[in-house]
Coordinates of C-alpha atoms and ligand atoms in Angstrom, one line a residue:
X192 CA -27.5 -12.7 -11.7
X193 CA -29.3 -10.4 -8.9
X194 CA -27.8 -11.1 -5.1
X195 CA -29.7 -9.9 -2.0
X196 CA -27.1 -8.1 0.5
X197 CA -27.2 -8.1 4.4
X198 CA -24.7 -5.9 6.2
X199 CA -25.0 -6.0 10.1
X200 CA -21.4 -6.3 10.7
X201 CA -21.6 -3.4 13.2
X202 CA -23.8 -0.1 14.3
X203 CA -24.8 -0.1 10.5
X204 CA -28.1 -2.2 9.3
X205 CA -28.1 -2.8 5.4
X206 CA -30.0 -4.2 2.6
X207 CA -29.3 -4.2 -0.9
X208 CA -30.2 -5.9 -4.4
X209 CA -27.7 -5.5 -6.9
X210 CA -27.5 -7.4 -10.0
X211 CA -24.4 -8.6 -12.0
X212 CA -24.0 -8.8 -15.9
X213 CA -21.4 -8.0 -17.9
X214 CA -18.9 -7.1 -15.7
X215 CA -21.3 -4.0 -14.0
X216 CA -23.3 -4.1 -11.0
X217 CA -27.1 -2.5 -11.0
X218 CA -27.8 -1.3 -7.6
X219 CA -31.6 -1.3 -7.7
X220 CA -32.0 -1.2 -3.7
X221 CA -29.8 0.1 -1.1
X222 CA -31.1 1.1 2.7
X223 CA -29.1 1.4 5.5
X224 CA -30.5 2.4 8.9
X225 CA -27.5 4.1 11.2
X226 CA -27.5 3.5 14.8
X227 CA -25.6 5.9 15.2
X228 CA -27.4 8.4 17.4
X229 CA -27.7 5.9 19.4
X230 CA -24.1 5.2 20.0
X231 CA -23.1 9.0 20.1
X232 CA -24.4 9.0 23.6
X233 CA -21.9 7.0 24.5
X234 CA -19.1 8.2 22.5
X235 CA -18.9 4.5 21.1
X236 CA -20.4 1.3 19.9
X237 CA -21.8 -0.7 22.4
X238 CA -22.0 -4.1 21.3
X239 CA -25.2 -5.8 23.3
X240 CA -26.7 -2.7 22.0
X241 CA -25.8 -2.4 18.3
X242 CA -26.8 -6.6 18.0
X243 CA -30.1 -5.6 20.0
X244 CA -31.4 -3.0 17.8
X245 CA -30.3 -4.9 13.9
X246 CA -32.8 -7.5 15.4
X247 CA -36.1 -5.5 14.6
X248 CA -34.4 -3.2 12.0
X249 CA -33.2 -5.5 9.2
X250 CA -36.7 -7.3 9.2
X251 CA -38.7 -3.7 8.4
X252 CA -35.5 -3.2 5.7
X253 CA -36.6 -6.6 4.4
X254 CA -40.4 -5.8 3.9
X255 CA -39.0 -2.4 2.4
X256 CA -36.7 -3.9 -0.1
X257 CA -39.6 -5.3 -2.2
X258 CA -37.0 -6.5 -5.0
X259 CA -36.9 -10.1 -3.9
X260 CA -40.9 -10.7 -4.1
X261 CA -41.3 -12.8 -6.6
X262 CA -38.3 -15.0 -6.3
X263 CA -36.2 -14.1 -9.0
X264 CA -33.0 -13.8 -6.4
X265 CA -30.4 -16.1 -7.3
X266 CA -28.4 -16.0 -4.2
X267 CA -28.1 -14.1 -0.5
X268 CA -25.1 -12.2 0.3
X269 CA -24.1 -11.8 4.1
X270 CA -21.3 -10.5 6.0
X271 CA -19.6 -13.0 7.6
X272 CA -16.6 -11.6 9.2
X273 CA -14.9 -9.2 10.8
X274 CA -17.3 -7.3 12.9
X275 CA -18.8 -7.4 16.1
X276 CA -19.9 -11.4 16.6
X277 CA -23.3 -10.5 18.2
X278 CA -24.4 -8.3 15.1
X279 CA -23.1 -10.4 12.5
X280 CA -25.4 -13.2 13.5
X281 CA -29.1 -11.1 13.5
X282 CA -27.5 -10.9 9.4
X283 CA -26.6 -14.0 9.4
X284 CA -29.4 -16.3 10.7
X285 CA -31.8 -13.7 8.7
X286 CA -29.9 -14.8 5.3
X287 CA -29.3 -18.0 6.4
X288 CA -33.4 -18.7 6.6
X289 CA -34.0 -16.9 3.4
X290 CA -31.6 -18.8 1.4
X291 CA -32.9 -22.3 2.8
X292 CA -36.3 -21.3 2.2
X293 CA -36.1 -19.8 -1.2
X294 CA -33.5 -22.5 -2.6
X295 CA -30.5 -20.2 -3.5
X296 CA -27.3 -19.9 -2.3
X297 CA -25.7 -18.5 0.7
X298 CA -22.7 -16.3 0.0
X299 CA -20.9 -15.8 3.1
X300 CA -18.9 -12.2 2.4
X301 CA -15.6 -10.8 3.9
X302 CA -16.8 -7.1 5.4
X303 CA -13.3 -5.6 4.1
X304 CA -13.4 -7.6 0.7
X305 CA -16.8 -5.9 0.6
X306 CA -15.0 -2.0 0.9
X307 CA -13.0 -3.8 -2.1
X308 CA -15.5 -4.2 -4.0
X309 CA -17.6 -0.9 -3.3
X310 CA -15.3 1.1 -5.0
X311 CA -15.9 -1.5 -8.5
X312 CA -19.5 -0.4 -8.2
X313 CA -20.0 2.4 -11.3
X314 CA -17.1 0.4 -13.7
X315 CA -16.9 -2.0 -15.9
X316 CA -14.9 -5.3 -14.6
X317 CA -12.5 -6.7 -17.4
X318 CA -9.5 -8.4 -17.4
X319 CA -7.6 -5.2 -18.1
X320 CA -8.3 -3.5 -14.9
X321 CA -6.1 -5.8 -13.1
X322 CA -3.6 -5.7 -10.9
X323 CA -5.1 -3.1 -9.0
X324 CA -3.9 -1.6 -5.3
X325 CA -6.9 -0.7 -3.1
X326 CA -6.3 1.7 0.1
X327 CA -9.0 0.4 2.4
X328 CA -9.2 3.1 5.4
X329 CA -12.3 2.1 8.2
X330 CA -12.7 2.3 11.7
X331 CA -11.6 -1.1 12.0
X332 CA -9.1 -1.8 9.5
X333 CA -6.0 0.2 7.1
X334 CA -5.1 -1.9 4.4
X335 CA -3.7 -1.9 1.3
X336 CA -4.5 -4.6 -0.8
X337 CA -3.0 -6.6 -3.9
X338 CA -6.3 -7.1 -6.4
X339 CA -4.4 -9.8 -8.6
X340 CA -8.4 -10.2 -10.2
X341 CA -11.6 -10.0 -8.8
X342 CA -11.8 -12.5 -5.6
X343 CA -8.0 -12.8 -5.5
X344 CA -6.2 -10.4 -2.7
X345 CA -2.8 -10.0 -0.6
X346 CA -2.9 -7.7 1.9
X347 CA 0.4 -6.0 1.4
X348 CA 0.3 -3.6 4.1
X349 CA -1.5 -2.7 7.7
X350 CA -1.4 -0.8 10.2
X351 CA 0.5 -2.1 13.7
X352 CA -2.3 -0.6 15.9
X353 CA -5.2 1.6 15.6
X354 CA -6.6 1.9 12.3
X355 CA -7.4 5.6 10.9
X356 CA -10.9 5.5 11.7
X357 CA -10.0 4.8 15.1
X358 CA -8.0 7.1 15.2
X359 CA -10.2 10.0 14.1
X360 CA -12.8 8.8 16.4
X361 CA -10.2 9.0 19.7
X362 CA -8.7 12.4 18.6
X363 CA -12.2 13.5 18.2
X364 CA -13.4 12.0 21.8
X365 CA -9.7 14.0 23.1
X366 CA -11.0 17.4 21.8
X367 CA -14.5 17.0 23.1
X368 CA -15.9 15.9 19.4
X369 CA -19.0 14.5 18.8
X370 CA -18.8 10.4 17.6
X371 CA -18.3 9.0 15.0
X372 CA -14.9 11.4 15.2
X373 CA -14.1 10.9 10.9
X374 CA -17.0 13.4 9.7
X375 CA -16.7 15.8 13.1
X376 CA -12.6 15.9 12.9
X377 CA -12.4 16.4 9.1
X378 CA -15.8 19.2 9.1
X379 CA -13.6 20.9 12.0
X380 CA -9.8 20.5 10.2
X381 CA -11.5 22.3 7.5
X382 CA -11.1 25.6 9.7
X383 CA -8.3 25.2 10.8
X384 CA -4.3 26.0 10.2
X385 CA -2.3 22.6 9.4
X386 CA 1.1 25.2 10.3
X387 CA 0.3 25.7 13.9
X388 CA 0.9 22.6 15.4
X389 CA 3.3 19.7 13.6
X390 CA 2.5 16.4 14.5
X391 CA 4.6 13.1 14.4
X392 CA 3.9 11.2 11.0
X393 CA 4.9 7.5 12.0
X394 CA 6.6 4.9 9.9
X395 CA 6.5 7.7 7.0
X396 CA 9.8 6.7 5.7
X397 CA 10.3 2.6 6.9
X398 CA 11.1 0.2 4.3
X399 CA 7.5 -1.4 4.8
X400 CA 3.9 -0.7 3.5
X401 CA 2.7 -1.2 7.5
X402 CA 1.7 2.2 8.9
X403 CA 0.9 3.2 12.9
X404 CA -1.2 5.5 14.3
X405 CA -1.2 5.4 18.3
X406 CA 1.8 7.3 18.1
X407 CA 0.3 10.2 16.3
X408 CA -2.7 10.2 19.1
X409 CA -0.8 9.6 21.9
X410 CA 0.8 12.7 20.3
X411 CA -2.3 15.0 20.4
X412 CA -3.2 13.9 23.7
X413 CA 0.0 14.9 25.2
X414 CA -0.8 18.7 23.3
X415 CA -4.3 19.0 24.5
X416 CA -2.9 17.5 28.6
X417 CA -0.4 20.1 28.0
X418 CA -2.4 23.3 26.6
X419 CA -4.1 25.2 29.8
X420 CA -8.0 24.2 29.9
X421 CA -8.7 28.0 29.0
X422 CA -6.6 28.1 26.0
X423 CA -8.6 25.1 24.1
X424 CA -10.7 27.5 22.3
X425 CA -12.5 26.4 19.2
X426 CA -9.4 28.1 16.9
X427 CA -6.8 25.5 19.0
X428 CA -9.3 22.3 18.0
X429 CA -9.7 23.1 14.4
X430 CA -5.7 24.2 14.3
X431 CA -5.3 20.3 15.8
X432 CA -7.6 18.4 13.6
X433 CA -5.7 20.6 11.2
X434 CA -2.5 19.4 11.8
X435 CA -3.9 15.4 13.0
X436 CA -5.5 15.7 9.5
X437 CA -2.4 16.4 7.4
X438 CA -0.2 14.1 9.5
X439 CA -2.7 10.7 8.4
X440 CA -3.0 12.0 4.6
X441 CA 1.1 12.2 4.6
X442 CA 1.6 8.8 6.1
X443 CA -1.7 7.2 3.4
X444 CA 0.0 9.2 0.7
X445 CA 3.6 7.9 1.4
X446 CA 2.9 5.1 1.5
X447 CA 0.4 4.3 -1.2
X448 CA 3.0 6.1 -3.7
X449 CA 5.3 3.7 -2.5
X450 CA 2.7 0.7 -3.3
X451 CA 1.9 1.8 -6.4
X452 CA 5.7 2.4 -7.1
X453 CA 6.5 -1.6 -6.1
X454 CA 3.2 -3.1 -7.3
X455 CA 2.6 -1.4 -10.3
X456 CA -1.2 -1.4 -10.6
X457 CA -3.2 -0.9 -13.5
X458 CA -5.7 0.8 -11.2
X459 CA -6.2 1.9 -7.8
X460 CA -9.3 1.8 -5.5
X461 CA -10.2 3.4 -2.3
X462 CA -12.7 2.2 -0.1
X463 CA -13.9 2.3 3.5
X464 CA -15.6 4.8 6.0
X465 CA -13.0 7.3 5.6
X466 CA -13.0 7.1 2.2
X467 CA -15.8 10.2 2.8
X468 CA -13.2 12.2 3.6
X469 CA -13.1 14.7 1.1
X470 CA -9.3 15.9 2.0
X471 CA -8.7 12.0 1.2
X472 CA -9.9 11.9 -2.0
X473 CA -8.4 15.0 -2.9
X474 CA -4.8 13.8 -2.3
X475 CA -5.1 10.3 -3.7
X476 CA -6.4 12.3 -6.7
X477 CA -3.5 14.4 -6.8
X478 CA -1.1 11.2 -6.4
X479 CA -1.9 9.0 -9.1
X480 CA -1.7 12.3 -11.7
X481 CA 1.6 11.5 -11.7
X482 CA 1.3 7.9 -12.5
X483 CA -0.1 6.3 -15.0
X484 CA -3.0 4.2 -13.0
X485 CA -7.0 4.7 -13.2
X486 CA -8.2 5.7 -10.3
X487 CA -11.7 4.4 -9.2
X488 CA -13.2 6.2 -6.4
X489 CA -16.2 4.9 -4.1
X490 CA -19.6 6.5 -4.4
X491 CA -19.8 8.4 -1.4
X492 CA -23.3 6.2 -0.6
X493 CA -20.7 3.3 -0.8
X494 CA -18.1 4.2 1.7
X495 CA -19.6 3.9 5.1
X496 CA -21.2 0.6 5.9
X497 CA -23.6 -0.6 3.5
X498 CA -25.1 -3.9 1.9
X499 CA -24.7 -2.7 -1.7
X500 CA -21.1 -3.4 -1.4
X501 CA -21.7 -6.6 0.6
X502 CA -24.1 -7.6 -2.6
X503 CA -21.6 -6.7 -5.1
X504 CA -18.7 -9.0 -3.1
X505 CA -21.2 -11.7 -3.1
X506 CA -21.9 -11.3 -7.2
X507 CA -18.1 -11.6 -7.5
X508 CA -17.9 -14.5 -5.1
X509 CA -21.2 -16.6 -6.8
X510 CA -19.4 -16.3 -10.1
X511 CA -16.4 -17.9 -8.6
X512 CA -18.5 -20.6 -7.1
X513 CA -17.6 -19.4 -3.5
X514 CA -21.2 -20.5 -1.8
X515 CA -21.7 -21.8 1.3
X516 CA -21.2 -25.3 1.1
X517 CA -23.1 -26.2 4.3
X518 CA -25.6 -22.5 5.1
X519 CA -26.8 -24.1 8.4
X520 CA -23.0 -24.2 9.5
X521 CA -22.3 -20.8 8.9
X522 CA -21.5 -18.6 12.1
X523 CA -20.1 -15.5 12.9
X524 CA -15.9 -15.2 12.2
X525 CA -13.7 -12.9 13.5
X526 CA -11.2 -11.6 11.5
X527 CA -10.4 -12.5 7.8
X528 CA -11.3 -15.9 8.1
X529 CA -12.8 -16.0 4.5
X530 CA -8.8 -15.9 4.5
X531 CA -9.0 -18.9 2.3
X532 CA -9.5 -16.6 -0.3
X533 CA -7.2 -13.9 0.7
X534 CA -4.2 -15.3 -1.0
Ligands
LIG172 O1 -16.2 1.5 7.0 P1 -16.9 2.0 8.2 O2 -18.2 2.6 8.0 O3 -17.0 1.0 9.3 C1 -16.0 0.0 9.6 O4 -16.0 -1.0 8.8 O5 -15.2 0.3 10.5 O6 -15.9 3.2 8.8 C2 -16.3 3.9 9.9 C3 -15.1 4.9 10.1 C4 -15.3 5.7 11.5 O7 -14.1 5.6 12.2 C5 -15.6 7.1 11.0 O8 -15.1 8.0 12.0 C6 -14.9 7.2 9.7 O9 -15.1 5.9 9.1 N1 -15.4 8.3 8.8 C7 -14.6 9.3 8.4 C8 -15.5 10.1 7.6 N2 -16.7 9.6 7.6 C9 -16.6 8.4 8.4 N3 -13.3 9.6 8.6 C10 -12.8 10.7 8.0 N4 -13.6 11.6 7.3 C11 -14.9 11.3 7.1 N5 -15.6 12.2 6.4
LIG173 ZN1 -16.9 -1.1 7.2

């Protein structure tokens, strides 16, 4: 089958057509347009903003992504939920339209089911891969996530409070980094010392999968408020990211060994925005050499925001007969509402 994607679930607008046979995707168009120069000016995603710019954006994707001419789409794909609501809906009354008028179905997609799925992009889907674990770390969201088989997941594990990418992008904003904080703290840890500074590494050793991170910021902040202005030179914010860098990758670590450990999973996935992180992959590399799991990393294209994934979901989800039952009804949801599904 061959899915249309839309992905404006936040500063991110995405198209993608990826078609499904087999068990393996083709990806045969994938744009994204990033708002996020935009945003940098304000250290943030403003949200009448981010919904104001997808408006004209995902239409000049559309014309760009000259796949669907022709009409041999057998269904739209659109991200549903979570995001911001005013952004999800430029996607979702765009694919809502397109699937009336060209007949198909409407595949309404979970944004985080979607970071599932990127990492599935590249394999081959058979029963054997399952169960898997998938780590999903975003700016939103830190997960980890039972894969009993494709379109059936538990989320075993959270965070508390801020997710990682979150948290990366208010350490950044502490040390004067530019936004989005991921790439700028993990280009700058890189010159750094990990050794100079220890940071707290929270719920590392609780008898739970859930994980915090305000802690560990609230931690940095207090070192930079208590450093003299003059002594923050460029050696004292890459020792920091340093250290804030090796404090998340010990708390992901411990506690994916200990999923894998109680889950046993035939393989194990990673997706999300700091899935880019190349200290990230690294580690979980490192990890499962000492278990007997496959490991199935994302294409770096696939782990920041993109409709390829959102496409791929939506594949998995047609095959399962998980359409829209009414597309005109379909709104914006919040959270995990496609929760239905999220057993
Ligand atoms: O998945 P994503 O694009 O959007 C959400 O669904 O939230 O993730 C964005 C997050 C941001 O917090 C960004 O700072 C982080 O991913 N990020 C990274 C890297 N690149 C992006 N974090 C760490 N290292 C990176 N290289
Ligand atoms: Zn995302």
């Amino acid at each position: 089958m061959r899915i249309l994607g839309i992905e404006t679930s936040c500063d991110e607008t995405a198209v993608a057509i990826v078609s499904y046979e087999g068990g393996r995707f083709t990806v045969e168009d994938h744009l994204v347009a990033s708002q996020v120069k935009t945003h940098a000016k304000y250290g943030g995603v403003i949200p009448e903003v981010a919904a104001r710019m997808h408006v004209p954006v995902l239409p000049d994707l559309l014309s760009k992504v000259t796949g669907w001419k022709g009409g041999a789409i057998d269904a739209v794909a659109v991200t549903a939920g979570p995001g911001l609501a005013t952004s999800l809906r430029v996607g979702i009354e765009t694919a809502k339209a397109l699937a009336v008028t060209w007949s198909v179905p409407l595949v309404p997609v979970d944004h985080m089911e979607g970071h599932v799925v990127s990492a599935m992009i590249g394999q081959h889907l058979s029963g054997d891969c399952w169960p898997a674990l998938c780590l999903i770390v975003s700016g939103g969201h830190t997960e980890w996530v039972r894969v009993h088989a494709v379109c059936e997941y538990a989320i075993i594990g959270e965070t508390r409070d801020d997710a990682v990418g979150e948290a990366y992008d208010k350490v950044a904003a502490l040390l004067g980094l530019p936004y989005p904080g991921g790439p700028s703290v993990d280009k700058t840890a890189k010159r750094g010392s990990s050794s100079r500074f220890t940071l707290p590494r929270p719920m590392i050793d609780h008898d739970t999968l859930d994980v915090s991170f305000s802690g560990l910021k609230t931690a940095v902040r207090y070192l930079v408020d208590d450093t003299p202005e003059e002594n923050r030179d460029e050696t004292f914010v890459a020792d920091v990211c340093a250290a804030f860098v090796d404090a998340v990758m010990d708390v992901l670590m411990a506690k994916t060994r200990r999923a894998i450990e109680q889950e046993a999973p035939t393989t194990v996935l990673l997706g999300g925005g700091v899935a880019a992180s190349l200290v990230l992959r690294r580690r979980l590399t490192e990890l499962v050499a000492g278990h007997q799991v496959t490991l199935w990393l994302p294409d770096m294209a696939y782990t920041t925001d993109n409709a390829a994934m959102i496409a791929a979901a939506g594949a998995l989800r047609f095959e399962h007969g998980d359409v829209a039952s009414d597309p005109f009804a379909l709104d914006a949801v919040p959270s995990h509402v496609l929760g239905a599904s999220w057993i």
